[in-house]
PDB file of C-alpha atoms in Angstrom:
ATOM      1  CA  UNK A   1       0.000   0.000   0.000  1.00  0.00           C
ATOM      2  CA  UNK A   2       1.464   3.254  -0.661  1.00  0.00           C
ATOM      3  CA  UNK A   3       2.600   6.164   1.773  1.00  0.00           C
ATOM      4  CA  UNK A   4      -0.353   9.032   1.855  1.00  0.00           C
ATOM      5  CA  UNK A   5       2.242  10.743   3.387  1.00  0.00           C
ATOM      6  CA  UNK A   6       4.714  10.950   0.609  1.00  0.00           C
ATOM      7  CA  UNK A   7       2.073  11.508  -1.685  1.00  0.00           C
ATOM      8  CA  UNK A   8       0.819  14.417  -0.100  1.00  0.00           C
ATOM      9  CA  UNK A   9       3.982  16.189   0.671  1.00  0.00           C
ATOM     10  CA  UNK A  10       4.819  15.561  -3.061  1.00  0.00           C
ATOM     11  CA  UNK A  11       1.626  17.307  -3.945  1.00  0.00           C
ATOM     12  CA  UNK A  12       2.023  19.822  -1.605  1.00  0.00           C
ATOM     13  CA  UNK A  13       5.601  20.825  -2.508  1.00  0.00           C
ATOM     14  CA  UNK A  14       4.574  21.192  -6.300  1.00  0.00           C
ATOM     15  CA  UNK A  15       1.516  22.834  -5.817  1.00  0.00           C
ATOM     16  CA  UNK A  16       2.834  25.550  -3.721  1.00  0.00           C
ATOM     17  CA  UNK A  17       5.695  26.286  -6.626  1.00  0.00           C
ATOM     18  CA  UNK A  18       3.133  25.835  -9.161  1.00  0.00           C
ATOM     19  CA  UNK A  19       1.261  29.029  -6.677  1.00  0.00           C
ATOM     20  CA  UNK A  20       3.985  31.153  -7.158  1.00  0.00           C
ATOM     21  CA  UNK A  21       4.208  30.044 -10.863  1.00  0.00           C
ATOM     22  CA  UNK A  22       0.546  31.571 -11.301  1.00  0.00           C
ATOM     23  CA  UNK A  23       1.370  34.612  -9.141  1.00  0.00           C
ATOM     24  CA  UNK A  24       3.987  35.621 -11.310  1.00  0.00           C
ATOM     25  CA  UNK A  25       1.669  35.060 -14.284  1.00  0.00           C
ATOM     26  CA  UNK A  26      -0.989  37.032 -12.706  1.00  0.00           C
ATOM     27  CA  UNK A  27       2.124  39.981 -12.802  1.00  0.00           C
ATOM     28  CA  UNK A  28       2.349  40.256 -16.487  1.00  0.00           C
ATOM     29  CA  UNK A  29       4.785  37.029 -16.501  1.00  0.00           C
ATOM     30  CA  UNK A  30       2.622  34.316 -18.305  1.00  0.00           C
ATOM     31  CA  UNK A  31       5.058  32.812 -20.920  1.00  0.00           C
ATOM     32  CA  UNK A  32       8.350  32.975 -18.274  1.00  0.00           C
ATOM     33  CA  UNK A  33       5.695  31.342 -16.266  1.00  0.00           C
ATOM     34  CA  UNK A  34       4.905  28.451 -18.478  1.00  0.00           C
ATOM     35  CA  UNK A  35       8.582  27.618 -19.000  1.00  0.00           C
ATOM     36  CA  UNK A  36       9.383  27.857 -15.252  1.00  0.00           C
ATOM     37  CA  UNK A  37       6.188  24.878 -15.483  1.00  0.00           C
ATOM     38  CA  UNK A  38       7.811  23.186 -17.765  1.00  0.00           C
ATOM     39  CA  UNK A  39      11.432  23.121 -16.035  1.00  0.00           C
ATOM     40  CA  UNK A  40       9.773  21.793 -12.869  1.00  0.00           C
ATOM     41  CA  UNK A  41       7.892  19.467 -14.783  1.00  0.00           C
ATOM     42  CA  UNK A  42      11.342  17.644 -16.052  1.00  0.00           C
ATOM     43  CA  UNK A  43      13.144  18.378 -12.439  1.00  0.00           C
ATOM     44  CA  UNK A  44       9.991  16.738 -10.561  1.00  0.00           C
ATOM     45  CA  UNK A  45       8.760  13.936 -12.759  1.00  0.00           C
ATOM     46  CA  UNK A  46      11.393  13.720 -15.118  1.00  0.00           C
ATOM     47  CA  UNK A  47       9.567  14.014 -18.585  1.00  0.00           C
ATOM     48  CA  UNK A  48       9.138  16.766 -21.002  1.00  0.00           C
ATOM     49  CA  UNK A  49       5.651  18.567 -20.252  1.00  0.00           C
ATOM     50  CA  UNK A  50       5.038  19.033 -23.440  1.00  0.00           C
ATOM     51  CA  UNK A  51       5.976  15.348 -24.392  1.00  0.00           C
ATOM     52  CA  UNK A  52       3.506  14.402 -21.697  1.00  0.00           C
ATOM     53  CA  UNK A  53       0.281  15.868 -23.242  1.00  0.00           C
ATOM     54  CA  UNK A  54       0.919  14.519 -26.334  1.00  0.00           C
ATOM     55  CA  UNK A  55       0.518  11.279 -25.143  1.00  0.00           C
ATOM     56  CA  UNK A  56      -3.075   9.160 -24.599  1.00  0.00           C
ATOM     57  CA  UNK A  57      -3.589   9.220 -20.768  1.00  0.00           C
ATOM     58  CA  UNK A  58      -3.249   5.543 -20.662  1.00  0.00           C
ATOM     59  CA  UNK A  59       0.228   5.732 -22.194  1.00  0.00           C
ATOM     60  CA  UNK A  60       1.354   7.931 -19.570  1.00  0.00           C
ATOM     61  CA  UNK A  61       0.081   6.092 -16.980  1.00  0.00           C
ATOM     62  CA  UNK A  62       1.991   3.260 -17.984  1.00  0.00           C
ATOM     63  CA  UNK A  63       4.737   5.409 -18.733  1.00  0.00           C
ATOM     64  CA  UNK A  64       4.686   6.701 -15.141  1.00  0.00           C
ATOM     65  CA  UNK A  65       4.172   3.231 -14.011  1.00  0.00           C
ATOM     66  CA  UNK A  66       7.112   1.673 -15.366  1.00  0.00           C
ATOM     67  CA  UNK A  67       9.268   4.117 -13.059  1.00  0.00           C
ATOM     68  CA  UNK A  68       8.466   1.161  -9.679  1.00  0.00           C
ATOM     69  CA  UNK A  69       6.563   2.226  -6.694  1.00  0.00           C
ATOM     70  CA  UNK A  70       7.358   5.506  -6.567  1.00  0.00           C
ATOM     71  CA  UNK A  71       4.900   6.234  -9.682  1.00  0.00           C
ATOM     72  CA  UNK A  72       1.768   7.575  -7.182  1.00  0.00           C
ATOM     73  CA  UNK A  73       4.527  10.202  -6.148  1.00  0.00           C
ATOM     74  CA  UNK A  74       5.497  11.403  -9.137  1.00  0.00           C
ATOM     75  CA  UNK A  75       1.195  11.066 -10.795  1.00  0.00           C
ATOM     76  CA  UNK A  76       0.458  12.937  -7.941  1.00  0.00           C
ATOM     77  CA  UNK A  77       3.344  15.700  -8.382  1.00  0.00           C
ATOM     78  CA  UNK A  78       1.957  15.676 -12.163  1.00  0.00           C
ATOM     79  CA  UNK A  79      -1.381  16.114 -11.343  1.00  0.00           C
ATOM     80  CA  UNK A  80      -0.339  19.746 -10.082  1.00  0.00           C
ATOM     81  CA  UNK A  81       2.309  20.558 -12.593  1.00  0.00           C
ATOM     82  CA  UNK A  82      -0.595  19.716 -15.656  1.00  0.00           C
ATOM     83  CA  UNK A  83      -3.607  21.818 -13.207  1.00  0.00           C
ATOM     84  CA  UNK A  84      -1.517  24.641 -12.599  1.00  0.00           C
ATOM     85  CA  UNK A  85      -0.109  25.006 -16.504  1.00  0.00           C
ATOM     86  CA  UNK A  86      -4.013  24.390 -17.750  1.00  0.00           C
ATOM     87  CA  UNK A  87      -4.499  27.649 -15.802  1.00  0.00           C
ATOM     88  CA  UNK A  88      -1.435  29.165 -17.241  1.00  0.00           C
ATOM     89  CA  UNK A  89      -2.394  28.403 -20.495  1.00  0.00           C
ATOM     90  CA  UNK A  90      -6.036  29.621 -19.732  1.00  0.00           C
ATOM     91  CA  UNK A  91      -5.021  32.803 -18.718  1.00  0.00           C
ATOM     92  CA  UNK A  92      -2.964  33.525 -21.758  1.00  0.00           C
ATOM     93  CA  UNK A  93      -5.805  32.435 -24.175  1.00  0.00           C
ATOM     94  CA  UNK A  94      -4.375  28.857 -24.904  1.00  0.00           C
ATOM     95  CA  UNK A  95      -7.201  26.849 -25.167  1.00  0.00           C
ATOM     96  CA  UNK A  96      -5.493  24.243 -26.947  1.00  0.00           C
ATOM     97  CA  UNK A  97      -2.911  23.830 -24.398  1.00  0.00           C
ATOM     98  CA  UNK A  98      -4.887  23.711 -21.423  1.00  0.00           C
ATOM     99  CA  UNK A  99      -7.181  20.764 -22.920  1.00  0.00           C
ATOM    100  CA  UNK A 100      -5.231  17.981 -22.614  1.00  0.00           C
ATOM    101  CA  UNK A 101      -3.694  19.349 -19.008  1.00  0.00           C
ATOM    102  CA  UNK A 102      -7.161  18.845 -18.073  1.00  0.00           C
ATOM    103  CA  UNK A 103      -7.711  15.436 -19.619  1.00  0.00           C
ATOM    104  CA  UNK A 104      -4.162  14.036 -17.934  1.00  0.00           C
ATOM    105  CA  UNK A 105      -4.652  15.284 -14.851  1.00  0.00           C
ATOM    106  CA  UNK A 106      -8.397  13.933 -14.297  1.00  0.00           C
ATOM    107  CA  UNK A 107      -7.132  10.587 -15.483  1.00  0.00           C
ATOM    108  CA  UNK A 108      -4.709  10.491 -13.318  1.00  0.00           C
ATOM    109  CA  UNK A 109      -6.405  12.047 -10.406  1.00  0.00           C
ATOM    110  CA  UNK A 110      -9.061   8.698 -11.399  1.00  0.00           C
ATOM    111  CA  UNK A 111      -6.138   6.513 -11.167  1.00  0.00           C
ATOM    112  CA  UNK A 112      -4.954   7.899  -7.673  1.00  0.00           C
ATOM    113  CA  UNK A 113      -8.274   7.591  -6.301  1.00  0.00           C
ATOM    114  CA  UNK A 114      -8.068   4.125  -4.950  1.00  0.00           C
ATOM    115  CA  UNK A 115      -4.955   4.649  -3.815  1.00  0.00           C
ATOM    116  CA  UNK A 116      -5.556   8.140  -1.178  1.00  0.00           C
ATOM    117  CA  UNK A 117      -7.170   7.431   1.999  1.00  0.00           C
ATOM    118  CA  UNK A 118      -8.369   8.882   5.480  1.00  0.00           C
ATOM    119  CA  UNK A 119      -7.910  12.633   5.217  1.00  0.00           C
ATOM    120  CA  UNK A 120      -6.461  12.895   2.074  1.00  0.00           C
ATOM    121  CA  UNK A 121      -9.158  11.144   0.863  1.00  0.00           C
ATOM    122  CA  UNK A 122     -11.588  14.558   0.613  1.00  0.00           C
ATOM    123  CA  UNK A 123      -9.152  16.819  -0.587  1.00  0.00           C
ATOM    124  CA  UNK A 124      -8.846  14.162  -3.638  1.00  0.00           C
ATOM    125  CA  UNK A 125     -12.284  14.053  -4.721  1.00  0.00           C
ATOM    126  CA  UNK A 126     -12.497  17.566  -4.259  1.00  0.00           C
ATOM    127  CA  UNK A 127      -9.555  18.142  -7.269  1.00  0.00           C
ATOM    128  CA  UNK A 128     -11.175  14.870  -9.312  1.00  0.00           C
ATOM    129  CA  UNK A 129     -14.440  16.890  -8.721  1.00  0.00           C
ATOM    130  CA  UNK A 130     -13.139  19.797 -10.295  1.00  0.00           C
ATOM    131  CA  UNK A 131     -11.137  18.623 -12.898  1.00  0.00           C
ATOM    132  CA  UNK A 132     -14.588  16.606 -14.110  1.00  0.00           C
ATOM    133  CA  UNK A 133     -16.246  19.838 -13.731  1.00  0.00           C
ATOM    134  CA  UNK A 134     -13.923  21.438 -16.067  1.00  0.00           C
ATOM    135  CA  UNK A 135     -13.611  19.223 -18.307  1.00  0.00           C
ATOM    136  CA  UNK A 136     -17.998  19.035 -18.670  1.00  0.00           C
ATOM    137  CA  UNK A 137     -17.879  22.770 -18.938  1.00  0.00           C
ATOM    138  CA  UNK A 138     -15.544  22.674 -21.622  1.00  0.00           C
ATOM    139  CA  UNK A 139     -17.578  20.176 -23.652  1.00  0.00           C
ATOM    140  CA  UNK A 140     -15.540  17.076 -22.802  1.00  0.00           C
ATOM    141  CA  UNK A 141     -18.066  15.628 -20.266  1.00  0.00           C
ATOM    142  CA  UNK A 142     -18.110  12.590 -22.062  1.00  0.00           C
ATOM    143  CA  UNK A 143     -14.582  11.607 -20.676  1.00  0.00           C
ATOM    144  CA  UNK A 144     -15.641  11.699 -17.185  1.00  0.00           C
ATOM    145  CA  UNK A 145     -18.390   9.011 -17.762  1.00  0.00           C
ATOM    146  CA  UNK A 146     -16.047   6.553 -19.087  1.00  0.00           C
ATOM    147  CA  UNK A 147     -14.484   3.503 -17.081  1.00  0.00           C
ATOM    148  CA  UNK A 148     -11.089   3.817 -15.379  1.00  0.00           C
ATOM    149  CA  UNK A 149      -7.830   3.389 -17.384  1.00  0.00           C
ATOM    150  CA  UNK A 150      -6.206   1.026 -15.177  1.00  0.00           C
ATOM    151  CA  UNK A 151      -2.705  -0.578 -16.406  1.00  0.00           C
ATOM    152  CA  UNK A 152      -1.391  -3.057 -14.406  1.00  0.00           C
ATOM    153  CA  UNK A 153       2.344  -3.852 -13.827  1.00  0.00           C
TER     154      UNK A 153
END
């Protein structure tokens, strides 16, 4: 069974750089923003960001999966990293960017979900709430109705 514990700090740790990462977007700083996202993206999970949304959500999960036991550590991390640069994107117009930040990051938040108990448990749904929320308003509804992608190893 895996550490909460570790998988919240991870979590934690990214989302408060991803924070600042949207602060200093908020201050005029968008596209230095988005490749400070992108940096901690290949310093945190170790893949290209922009590699990463290119791929089919269950490639990634395998992908993520092949790296042993720490790959609920580093999903989790990315689950952050691809929120965070969906608002990025969103604030500087890019649509077509934030998308499939969305789509990976609900997947994997899906994935997680058996994983994250006790009182991690409703902070979780709260973000795979959210991210099915977005992705509905946004016309991709239909994603969120469909069964998990789960790749075992």
């Amino acid at each position: 069974m895996l550490r909460n514990d570790y998988i919240l700090r991870m979590a934690e740790q990214i989302g408060t750089a991803m924070a600042a990462l949207i602060v200093k977007a908020d201050h005029g700083k968008g596209p230095e923003a988005l490749d400070e996202c992108r940096e901690l993206c290949r310093q945190h999970v170790g893949l290209d960001l922009d590699f990463i949304v290119r791929l089919a959500p269950p490639n990634l999960l395998q992908l993520l999966q092949q790296g042993g036991q720490s790959w609920s550590g580093r999903a989790a991390g990315l689950v952050e990293i691809l929120l965070g640069h969906a608002r990025l994107a969103e604030a500087c117009l890019d649509r077509q960017t934030a998308l499939p930040c969305y789509v990976h990051a609900y997947y994997l938040l899906r994935e997680l979900t058996p994983l994250v108990s006790g009182s991690e448990a409703l902070t979780h749904q709260a973000k795979l709430d959210s991210a099915a929320a977005t992705l509905t308003a946004l016309g991709l509804g239909q994603l969120t109705q469909s069964q998990p992608l789960r790749v075992t190893t």
